PDB file of C-alpha atoms in Angstrom:
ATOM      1  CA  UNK A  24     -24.117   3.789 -13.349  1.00 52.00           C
ATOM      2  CA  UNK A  25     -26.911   6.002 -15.232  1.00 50.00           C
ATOM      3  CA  UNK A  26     -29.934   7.205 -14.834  1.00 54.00           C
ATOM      4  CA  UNK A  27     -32.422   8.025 -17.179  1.00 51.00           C
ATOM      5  CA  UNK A  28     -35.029  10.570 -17.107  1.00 52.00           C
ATOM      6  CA  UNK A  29     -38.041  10.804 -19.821  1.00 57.00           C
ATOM      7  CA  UNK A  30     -40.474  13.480 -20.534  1.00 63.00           C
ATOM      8  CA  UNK A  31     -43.416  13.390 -23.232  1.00 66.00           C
ATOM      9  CA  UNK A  32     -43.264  16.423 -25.976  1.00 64.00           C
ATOM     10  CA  UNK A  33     -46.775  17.705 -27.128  1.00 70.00           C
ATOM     11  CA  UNK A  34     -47.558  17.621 -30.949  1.00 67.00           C
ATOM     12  CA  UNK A  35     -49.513  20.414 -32.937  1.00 68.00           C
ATOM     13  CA  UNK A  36     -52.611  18.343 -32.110  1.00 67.00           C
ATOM     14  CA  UNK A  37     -52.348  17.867 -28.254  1.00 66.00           C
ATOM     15  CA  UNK A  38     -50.810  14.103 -28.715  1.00 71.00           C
ATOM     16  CA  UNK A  39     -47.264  13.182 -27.956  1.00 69.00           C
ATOM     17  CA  UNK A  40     -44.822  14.502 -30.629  1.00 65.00           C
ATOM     18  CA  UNK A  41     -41.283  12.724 -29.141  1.00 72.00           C
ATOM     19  CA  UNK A  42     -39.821  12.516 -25.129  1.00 70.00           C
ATOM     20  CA  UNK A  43     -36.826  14.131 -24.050  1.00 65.00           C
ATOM     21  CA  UNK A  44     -34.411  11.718 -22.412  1.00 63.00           C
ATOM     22  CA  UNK A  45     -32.143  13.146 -19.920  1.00 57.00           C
ATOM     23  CA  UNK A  46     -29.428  11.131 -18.256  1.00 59.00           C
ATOM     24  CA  UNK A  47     -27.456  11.232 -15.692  1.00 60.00           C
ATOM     25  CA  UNK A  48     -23.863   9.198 -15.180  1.00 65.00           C
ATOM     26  CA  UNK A  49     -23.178   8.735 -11.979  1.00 80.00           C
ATOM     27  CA  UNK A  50     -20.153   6.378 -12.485  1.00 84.00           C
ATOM     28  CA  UNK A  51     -17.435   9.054 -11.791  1.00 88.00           C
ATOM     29  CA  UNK A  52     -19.224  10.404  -8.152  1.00 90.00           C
ATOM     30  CA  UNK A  53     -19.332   6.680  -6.807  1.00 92.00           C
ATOM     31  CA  UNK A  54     -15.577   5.869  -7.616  1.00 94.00           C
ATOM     32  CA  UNK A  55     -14.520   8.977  -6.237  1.00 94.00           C
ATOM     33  CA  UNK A  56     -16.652   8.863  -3.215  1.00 96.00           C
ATOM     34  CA  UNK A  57     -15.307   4.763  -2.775  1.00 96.00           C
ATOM     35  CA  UNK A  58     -11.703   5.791  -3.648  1.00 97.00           C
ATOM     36  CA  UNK A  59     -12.163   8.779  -0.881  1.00 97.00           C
ATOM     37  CA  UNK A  60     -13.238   6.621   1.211  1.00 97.00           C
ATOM     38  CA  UNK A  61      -9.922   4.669   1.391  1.00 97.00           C
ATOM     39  CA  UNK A  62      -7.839   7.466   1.465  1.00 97.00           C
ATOM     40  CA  UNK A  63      -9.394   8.899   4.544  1.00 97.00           C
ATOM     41  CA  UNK A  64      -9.396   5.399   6.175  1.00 96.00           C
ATOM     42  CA  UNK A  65      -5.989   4.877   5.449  1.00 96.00           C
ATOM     43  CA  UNK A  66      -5.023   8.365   6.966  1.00 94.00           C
ATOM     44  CA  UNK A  67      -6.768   7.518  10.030  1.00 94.00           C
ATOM     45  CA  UNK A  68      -5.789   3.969  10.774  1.00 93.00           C
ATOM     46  CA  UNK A  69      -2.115   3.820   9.809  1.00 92.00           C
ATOM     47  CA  UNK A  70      -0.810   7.490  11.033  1.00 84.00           C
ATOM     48  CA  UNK A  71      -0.178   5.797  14.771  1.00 84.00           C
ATOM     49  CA  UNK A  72       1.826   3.042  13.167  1.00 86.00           C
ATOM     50  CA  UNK A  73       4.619   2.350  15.746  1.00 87.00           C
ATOM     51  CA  UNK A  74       5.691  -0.584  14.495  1.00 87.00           C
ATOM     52  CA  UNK A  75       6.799  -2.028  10.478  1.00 85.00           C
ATOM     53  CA  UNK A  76       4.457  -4.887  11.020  1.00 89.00           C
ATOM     54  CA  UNK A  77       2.015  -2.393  12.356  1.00 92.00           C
ATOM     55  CA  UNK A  78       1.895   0.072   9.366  1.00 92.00           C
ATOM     56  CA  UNK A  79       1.424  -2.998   6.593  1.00 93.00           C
ATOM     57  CA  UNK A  80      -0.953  -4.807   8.551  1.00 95.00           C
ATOM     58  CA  UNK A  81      -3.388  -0.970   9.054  1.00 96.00           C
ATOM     59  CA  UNK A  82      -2.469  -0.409   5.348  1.00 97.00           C
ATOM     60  CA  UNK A  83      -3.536  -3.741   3.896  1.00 97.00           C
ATOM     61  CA  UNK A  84      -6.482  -4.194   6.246  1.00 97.00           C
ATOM     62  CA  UNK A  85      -7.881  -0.963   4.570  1.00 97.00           C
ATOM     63  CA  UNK A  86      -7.031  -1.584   0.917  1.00 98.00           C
ATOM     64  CA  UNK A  87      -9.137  -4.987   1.683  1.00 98.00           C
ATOM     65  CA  UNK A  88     -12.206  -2.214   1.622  1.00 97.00           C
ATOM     66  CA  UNK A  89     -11.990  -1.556  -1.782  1.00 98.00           C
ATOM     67  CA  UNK A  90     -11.237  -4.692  -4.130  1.00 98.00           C
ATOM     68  CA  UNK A  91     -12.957  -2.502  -6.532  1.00 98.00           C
ATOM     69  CA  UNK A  92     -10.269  -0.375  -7.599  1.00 98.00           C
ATOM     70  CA  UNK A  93      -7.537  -2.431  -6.115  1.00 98.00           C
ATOM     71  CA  UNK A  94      -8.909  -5.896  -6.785  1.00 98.00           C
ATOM     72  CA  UNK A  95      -5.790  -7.303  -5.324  1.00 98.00           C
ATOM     73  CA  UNK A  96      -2.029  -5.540  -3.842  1.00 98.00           C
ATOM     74  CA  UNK A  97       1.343  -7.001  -2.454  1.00 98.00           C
ATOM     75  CA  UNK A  98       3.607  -5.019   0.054  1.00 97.00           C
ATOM     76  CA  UNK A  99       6.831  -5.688  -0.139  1.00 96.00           C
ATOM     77  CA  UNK A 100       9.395  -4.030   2.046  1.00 93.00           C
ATOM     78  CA  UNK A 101      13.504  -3.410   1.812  1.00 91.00           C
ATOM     79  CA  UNK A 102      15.149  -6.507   4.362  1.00 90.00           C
ATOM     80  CA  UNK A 103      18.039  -4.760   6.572  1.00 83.00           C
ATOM     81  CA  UNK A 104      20.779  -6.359   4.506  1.00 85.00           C
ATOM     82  CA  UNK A 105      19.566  -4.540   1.545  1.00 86.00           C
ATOM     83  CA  UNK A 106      19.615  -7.984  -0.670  1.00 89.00           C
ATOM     84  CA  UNK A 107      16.350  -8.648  -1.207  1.00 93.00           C
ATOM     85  CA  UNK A 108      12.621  -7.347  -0.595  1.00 93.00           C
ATOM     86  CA  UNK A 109      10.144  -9.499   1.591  1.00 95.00           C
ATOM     87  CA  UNK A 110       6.741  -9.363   1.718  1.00 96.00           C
ATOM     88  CA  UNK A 111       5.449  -7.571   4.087  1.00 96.00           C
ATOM     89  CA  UNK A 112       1.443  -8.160   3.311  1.00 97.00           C
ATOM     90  CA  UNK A 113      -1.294  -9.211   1.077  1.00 98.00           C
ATOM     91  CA  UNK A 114      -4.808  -7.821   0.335  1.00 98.00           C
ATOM     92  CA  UNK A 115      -7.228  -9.908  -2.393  1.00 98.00           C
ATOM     93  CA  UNK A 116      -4.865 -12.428  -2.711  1.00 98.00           C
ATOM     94  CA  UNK A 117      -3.270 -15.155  -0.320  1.00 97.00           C
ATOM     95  CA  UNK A 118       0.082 -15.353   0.506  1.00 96.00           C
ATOM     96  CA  UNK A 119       0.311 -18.868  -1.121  1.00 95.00           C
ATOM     97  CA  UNK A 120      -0.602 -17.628  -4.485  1.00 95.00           C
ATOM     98  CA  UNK A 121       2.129 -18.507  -6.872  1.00 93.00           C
ATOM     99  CA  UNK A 122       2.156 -14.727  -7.675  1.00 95.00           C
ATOM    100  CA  UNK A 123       2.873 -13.922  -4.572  1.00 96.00           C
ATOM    101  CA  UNK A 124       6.855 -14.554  -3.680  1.00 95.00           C
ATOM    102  CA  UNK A 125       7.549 -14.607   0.126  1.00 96.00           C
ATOM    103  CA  UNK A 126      10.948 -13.039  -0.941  1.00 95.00           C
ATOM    104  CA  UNK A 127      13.150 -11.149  -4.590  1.00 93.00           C
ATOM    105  CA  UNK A 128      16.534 -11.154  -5.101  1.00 92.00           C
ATOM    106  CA  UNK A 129      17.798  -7.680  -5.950  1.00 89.00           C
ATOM    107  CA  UNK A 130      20.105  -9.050  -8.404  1.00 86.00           C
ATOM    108  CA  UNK A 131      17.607 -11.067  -9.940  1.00 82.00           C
ATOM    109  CA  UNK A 132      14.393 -10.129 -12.234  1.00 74.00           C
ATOM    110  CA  UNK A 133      10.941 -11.094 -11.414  1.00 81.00           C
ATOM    111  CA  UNK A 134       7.476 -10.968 -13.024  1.00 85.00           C
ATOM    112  CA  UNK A 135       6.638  -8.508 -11.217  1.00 94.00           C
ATOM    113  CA  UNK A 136       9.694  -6.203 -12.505  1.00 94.00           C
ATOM    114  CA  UNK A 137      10.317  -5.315  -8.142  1.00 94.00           C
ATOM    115  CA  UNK A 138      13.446  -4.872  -7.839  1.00 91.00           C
ATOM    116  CA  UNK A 139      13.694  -2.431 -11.299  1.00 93.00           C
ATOM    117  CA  UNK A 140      11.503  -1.059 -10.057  1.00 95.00           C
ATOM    118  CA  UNK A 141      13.192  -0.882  -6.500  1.00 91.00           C
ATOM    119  CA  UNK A 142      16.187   0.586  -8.561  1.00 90.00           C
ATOM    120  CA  UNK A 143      14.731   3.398 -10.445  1.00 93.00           C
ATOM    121  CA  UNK A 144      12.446   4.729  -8.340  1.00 92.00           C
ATOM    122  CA  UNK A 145       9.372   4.783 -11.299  1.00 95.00           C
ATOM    123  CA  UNK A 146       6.292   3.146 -11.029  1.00 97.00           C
ATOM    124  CA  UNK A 147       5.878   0.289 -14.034  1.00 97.00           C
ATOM    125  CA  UNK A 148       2.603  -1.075 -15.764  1.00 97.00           C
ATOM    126  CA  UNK A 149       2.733  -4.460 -16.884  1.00 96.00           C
ATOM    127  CA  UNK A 150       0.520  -4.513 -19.271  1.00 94.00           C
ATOM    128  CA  UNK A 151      -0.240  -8.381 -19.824  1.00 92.00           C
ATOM    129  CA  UNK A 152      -0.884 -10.768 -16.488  1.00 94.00           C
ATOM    130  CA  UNK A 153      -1.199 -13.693 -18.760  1.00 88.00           C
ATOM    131  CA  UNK A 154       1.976 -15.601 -17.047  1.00 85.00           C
ATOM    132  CA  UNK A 155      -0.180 -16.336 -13.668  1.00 87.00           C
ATOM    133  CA  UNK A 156      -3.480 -18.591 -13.931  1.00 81.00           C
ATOM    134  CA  UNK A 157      -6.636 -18.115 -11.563  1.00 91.00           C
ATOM    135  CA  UNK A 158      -5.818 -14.213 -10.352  1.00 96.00           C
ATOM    136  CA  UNK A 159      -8.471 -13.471  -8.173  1.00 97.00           C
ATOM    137  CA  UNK A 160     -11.073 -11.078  -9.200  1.00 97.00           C
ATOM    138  CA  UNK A 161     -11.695  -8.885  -6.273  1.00 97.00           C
ATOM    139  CA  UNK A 162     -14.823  -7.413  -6.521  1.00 97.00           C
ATOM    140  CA  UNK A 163     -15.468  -8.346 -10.054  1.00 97.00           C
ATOM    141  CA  UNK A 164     -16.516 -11.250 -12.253  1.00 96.00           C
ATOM    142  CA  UNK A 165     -13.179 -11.214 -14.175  1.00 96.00           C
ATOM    143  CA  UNK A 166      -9.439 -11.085 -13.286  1.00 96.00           C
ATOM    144  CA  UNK A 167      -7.668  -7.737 -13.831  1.00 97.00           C
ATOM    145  CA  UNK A 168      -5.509  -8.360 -17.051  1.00 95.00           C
ATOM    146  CA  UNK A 169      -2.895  -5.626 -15.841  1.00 97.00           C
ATOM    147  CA  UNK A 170      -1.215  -4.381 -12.876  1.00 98.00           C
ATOM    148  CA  UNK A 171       0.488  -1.384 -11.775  1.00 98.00           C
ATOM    149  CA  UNK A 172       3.776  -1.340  -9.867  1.00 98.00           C
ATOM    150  CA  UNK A 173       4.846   1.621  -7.801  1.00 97.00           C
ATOM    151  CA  UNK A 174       8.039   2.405  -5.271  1.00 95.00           C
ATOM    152  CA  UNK A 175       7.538   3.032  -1.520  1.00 93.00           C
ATOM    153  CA  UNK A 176      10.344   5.582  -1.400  1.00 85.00           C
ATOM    154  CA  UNK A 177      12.004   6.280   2.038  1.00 79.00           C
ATOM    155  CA  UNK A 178      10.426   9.193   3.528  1.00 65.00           C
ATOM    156  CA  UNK A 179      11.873  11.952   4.777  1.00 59.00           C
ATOM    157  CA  UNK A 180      15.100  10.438   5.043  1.00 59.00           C
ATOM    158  CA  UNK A 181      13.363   7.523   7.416  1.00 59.00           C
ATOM    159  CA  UNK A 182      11.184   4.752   6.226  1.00 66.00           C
ATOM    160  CA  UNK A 183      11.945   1.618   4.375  1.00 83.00           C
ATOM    161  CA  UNK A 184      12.090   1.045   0.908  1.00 91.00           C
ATOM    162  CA  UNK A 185       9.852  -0.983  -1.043  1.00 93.00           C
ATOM    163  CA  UNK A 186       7.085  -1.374  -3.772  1.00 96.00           C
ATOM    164  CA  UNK A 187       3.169  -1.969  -4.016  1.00 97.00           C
ATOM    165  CA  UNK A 188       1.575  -4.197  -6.314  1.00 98.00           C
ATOM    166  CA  UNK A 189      -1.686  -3.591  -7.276  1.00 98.00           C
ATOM    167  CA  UNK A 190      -3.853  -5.897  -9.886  1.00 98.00           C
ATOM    168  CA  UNK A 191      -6.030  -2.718 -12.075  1.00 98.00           C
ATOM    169  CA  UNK A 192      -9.860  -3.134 -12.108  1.00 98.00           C
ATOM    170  CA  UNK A 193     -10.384  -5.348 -15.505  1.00 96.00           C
ATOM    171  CA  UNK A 194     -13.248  -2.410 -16.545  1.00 95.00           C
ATOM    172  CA  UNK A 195     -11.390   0.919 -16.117  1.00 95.00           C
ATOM    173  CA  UNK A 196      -8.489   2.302 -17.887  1.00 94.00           C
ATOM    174  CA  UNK A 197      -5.678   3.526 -15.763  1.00 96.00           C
ATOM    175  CA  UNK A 198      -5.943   6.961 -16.913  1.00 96.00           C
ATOM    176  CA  UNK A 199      -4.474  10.384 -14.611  1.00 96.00           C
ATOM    177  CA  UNK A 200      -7.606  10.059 -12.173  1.00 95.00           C
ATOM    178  CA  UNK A 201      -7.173   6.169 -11.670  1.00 97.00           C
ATOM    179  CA  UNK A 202      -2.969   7.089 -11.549  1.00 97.00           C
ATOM    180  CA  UNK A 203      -3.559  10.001  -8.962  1.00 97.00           C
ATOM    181  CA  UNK A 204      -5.358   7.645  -6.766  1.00 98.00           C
ATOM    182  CA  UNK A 205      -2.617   5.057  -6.495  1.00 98.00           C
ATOM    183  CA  UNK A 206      -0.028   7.420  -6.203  1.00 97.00           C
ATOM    184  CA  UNK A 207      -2.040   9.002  -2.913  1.00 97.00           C
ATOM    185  CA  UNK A 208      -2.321   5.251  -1.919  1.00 97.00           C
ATOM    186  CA  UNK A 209       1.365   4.750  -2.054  1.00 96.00           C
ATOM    187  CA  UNK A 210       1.950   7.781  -0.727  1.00 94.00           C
ATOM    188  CA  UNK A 211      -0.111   7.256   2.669  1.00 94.00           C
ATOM    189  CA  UNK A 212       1.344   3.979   2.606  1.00 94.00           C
ATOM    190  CA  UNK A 213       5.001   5.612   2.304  1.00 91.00           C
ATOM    191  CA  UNK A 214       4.303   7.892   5.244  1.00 90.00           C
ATOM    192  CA  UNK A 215       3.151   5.170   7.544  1.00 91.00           C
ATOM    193  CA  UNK A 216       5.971   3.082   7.367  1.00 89.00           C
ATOM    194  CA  UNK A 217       8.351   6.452   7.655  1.00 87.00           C
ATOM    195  CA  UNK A 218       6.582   6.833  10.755  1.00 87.00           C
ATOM    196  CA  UNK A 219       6.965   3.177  12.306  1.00 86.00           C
ATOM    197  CA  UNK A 220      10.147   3.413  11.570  1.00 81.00           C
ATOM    198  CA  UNK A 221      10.991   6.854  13.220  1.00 80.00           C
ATOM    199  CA  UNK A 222       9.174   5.107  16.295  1.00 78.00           C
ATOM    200  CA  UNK A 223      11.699   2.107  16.103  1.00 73.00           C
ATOM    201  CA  UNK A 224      14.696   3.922  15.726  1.00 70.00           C
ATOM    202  CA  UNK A 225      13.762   5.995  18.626  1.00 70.00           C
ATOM    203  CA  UNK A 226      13.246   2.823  20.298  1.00 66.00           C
ATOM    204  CA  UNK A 227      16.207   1.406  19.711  1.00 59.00           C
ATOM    205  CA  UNK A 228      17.312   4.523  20.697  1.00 67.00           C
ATOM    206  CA  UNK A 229      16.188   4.557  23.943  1.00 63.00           C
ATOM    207  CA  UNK A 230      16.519   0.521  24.528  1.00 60.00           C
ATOM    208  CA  UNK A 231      20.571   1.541  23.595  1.00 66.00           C
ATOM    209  CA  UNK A 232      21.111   4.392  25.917  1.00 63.00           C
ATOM    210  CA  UNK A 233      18.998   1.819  28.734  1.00 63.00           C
ATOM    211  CA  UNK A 234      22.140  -0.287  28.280  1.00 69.00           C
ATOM    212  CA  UNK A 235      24.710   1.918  28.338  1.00 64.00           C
ATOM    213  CA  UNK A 236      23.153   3.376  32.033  1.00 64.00           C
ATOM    214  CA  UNK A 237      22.839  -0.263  33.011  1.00 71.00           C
ATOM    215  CA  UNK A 238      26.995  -1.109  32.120  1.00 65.00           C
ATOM    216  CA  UNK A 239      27.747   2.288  33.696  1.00 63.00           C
ATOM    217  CA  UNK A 240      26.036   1.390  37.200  1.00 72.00           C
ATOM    218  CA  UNK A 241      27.329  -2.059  37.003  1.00 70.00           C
ATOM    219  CA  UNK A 242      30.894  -0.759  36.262  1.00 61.00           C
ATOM    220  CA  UNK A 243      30.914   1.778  39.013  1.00 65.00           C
ATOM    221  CA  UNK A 244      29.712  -0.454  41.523  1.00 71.00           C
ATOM    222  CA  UNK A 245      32.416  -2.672  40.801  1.00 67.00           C
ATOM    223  CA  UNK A 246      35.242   0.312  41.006  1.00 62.00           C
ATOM    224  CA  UNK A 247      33.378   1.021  44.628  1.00 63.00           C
ATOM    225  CA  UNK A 248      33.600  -2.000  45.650  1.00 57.00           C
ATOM    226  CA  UNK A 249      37.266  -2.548  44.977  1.00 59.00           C
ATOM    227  CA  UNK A 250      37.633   0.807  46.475  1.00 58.00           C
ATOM    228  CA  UNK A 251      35.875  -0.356  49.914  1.00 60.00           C
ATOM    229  CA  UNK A 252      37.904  -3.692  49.955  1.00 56.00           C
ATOM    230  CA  UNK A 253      40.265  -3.444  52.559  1.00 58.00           C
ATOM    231  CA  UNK A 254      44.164  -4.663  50.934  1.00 51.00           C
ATOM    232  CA  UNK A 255      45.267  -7.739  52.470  1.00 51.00           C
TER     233      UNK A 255
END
């Protein structure tokens, strides 16, 4: 978005000679202000995440405020057998898109490249969405024509592994400002599931050491009982 400013310039004779145009882009200020904007939303509403289901649900509800840069993003999350990724969420797009797969293999490829990129631990562009029909445009007239694929290492040494998806606005290049943005987006993302799952392994924690108490009282009332039993 511009802005344009005009001034007359006086001639010899007292008539106007030209104008000076001045103009202003303010293209780069909104995006980072909107893009920002996210980031400090996503800080705030997904840092109490106690839960897996918790974290995706915060994270995608806030990437739905901004189908401008992210037009449309998949979560997909590590199952506990370590087989396959799952999604986890969907922002921009629903979940009965044919883009979308409820579930990967690990040992086999998708469009998406997920589980290479799973495996190496390096974001991927792919750089032609032409294999999926009626993407949806997010806050645009058009369908992004690339998307950006980027790991959700574990954190830490907690967390879950997984990847974002994320469909690139169709009218920016993904140069180091757009690329520095969805890395701080994954990144957020990263930490919030890290920290659900620090709360559920303390939970299970606590729910394990609850049982072990419980077969401890059981067991010694059963020793004092035999104890108090008169032989016969």
């Amino acid at each position: 978005m511009s802005n344009g400013f005009y001034s007359p310039i006086p001639d010899d004779h007292g008539s106007t000679g030209g104008i000076i145009c001045a103009n202003t882009d303010d293209t780069q200020r909104i995006v980072g202000e909107r893009q920002l904007a996210l980031l400090r939303e996503l800080a705030a509403k997904t840092s109490d995440a106690r839960t897996f289901d918790q974290a995706c649900t915060s994270s995608i509800q806030c990437l739905q405020t901004n189908l401008y840069d992210l037009p449309f993003a998949m979560i997909y999350l590590l199952d506990s057998d370590q087989q396959q990724i799952v999604l986890a969420g969907t922002s921009g797009i629903d979940r009965s898109h044919a883009a979308v797969p409820e579930t990967v293999d690990l040992h086999s490829d998708s469009a998406w490249s997920l589980a290479e990129v799973l495996k190496t631990h390096k974001a991927i562009l792919i750089s032609d969405l032409g294999f999926y029909d009626s993407l949806p445009t997010g806050a645009w007239d058009r369908s992004p024509h690339q998307a950006i694929v980027v790991p959700i290492a574990p954190h830490g040494g907690t967390g879950k592994a997984g990847v974002l998806v994320i469909g690139l606005n169709p009218f920016r290049l993904l140069n180091d400002e757009y690329q520095g943005f969805i890395d701080l987006v994954a990144a957020q993302i990263t930490s919030s599931v890290a920290t659900a799952t620090a709360y559920e392994e303390e939970r299970h924690r606590a729910e394990a050491l609850a049982e072990l108490d419980r077969a401890k009282t059981t067991f010694f009332s059963n020793v004092s009982h035999e104890f108090c039993t008169p032989f016969s």
